[in-house]
Amino acid sequence: MTARFTYLGDMLFWILVAALTAALAVILLYPLLRGAKAADNIRAGEAAVYRDQLRELDRDLNGGLITPEEADYARAEIGRRLIAVSADEPAETPKPARHHRFTEAFVLLVLPVLGLCLYLTTGRPDLPSQPLEARLENPGNDVAVLITKAERHLAEKPDDGKGWDVLAPIYFRTMRVNDAQVAYRNAIRLLGPSPVRLDGLAETLMAVSDGVVTEEARQVLEQSLTLEPDNPRARFYIALSMEQAGRPDEARQAFEALAKQSPADAPWLPLVNEHIAMNGGAKSGADPAAPGAGPAAPGANLAAPGNPTQQDVAAAETMSAGDRQQMIRGMVESLDAKLNEDPNNFEGWMRLVRSYAVLNDKDRAADALKRGLAAFPPPGEQGRQLLALARELGIATEGATQ
């Protein structure tokens, strides 16, 4: 019985294919076939109009509306036009058939054959049909089907905290941030707060606000720290909120504390060091110009555009806060000028965008982002990192890729 239904299904499929092919051929051929008939109809219509004019001319003459001389002149002109239309008919009638014969053959024969060959090459006529229910029972690696299956389950059992806990990060990874926010809140309500859930909710809130650590996100992160005081993710985002609020000294201290707590091989340490440098400090254990730092690793780029020299760092230690800020601004402008001369420096663009953001100069940060994306377009990995940095810093990306 199953084999019979499969056979009938295959037959129905090919019948539908044949019907659609025929319908498409009719649609394509109709203008070609109609062209010759339309030309005949136009000429016949013109001849009928001229004959009506001749009859009307006789009525006007009989009614005394025109003189015989005027009637003769008008009759000669109408007769000339009628003869011209009638003389064109034999010469033009066969043209459409000769002109469109190859096109009609192409539509009727070549196009269906090409379509069939293309389907047999790229399609899967042997693949059995899979209705939605069947795909939900065996989703495989189809993320969309997995999400649909989880959503159906939660619609039936909305108090399943584990289901919300599993679905929330999937929503976030697929950029359904509003759904992720609801899922994280439900998981926290049903299962209780945990550092992982609270951090996920905070990241979702930041994604909704284009990378800005809002007050609500900060409160969620502080709650996460009460459960895990050494949580590096929460500490990083709280330090970032200070940076975004225009409090570079507090931000630098928070980032430095996080760097001291982090292992030397922590994957987040390079990013923390970048923020320390952008807020007027020296990279912890990474900057060759920092006091007491060991020799640079082989191949390290000590003269990368915008990096402070040992003299700069030493001079900064003896400056007031205002003088240090002025020195930082001068270094940023120097980096900007060097990138204008040599734009093929991805790390330089990352530092420049972040520097202008720390200096609370959003306009220059957006301009630097646009120029950086011109050198490293968004389709590439480096371009995507620039856009991610802009969202993290709350820099508008609209128009930056134009």
PDB file of C-alpha atoms in Angstrom, residues 43-59 78 82 85-86 89:
ATOM      1  CA  ARG A  43      -5.694  46.985 -40.709  1.00  0.00           C
ATOM      2  CA  ALA A  44      -9.296  45.691 -40.837  1.00  0.00           C
ATOM      3  CA  GLY A  45     -10.318  48.311 -38.319  1.00  0.00           C
ATOM      4  CA  GLU A  46      -8.716  51.111 -40.293  1.00  0.00           C
ATOM      5  CA  ALA A  47     -10.462  49.969 -43.524  1.00  0.00           C
ATOM      6  CA  ALA A  48     -13.832  49.852 -41.737  1.00  0.00           C
ATOM      7  CA  VAL A  49     -13.310  53.404 -40.443  1.00  0.00           C
ATOM      8  CA  TYR A  50     -12.571  54.720 -43.943  1.00  0.00           C
ATOM      9  CA  ARG A  51     -15.660  52.977 -45.385  1.00  0.00           C
ATOM     10  CA  ASP A  52     -17.786  54.552 -42.659  1.00  0.00           C
ATOM     11  CA  GLN A  53     -16.320  57.930 -43.568  1.00  0.00           C
ATOM     12  CA  LEU A  54     -17.321  57.414 -47.235  1.00  0.00           C
ATOM     13  CA  ARG A  55     -20.900  56.586 -46.241  1.00  0.00           C
ATOM     14  CA  GLU A  56     -21.025  59.587 -43.932  1.00  0.00           C
ATOM     15  CA  LEU A  57     -19.664  61.749 -46.746  1.00  0.00           C
ATOM     16  CA  ASP A  58     -22.567  60.655 -49.005  1.00  0.00           C
ATOM     17  CA  ARG A  59     -25.068  61.513 -46.295  1.00  0.00           C
ATOM     18  CA  ILE A  78     -10.456  58.828 -48.066  1.00  0.00           C
ATOM     19  CA  LEU A  82      -8.349  53.010 -47.965  1.00  0.00           C
ATOM     20  CA  VAL A  85      -4.397  50.128 -46.069  1.00  0.00           C
ATOM     21  CA  SER A  86      -5.713  47.428 -48.394  1.00  0.00           C
ATOM     22  CA  GLU A  89      -2.333  43.504 -46.261  1.00  0.00           C
TER      23      GLU A  89
END
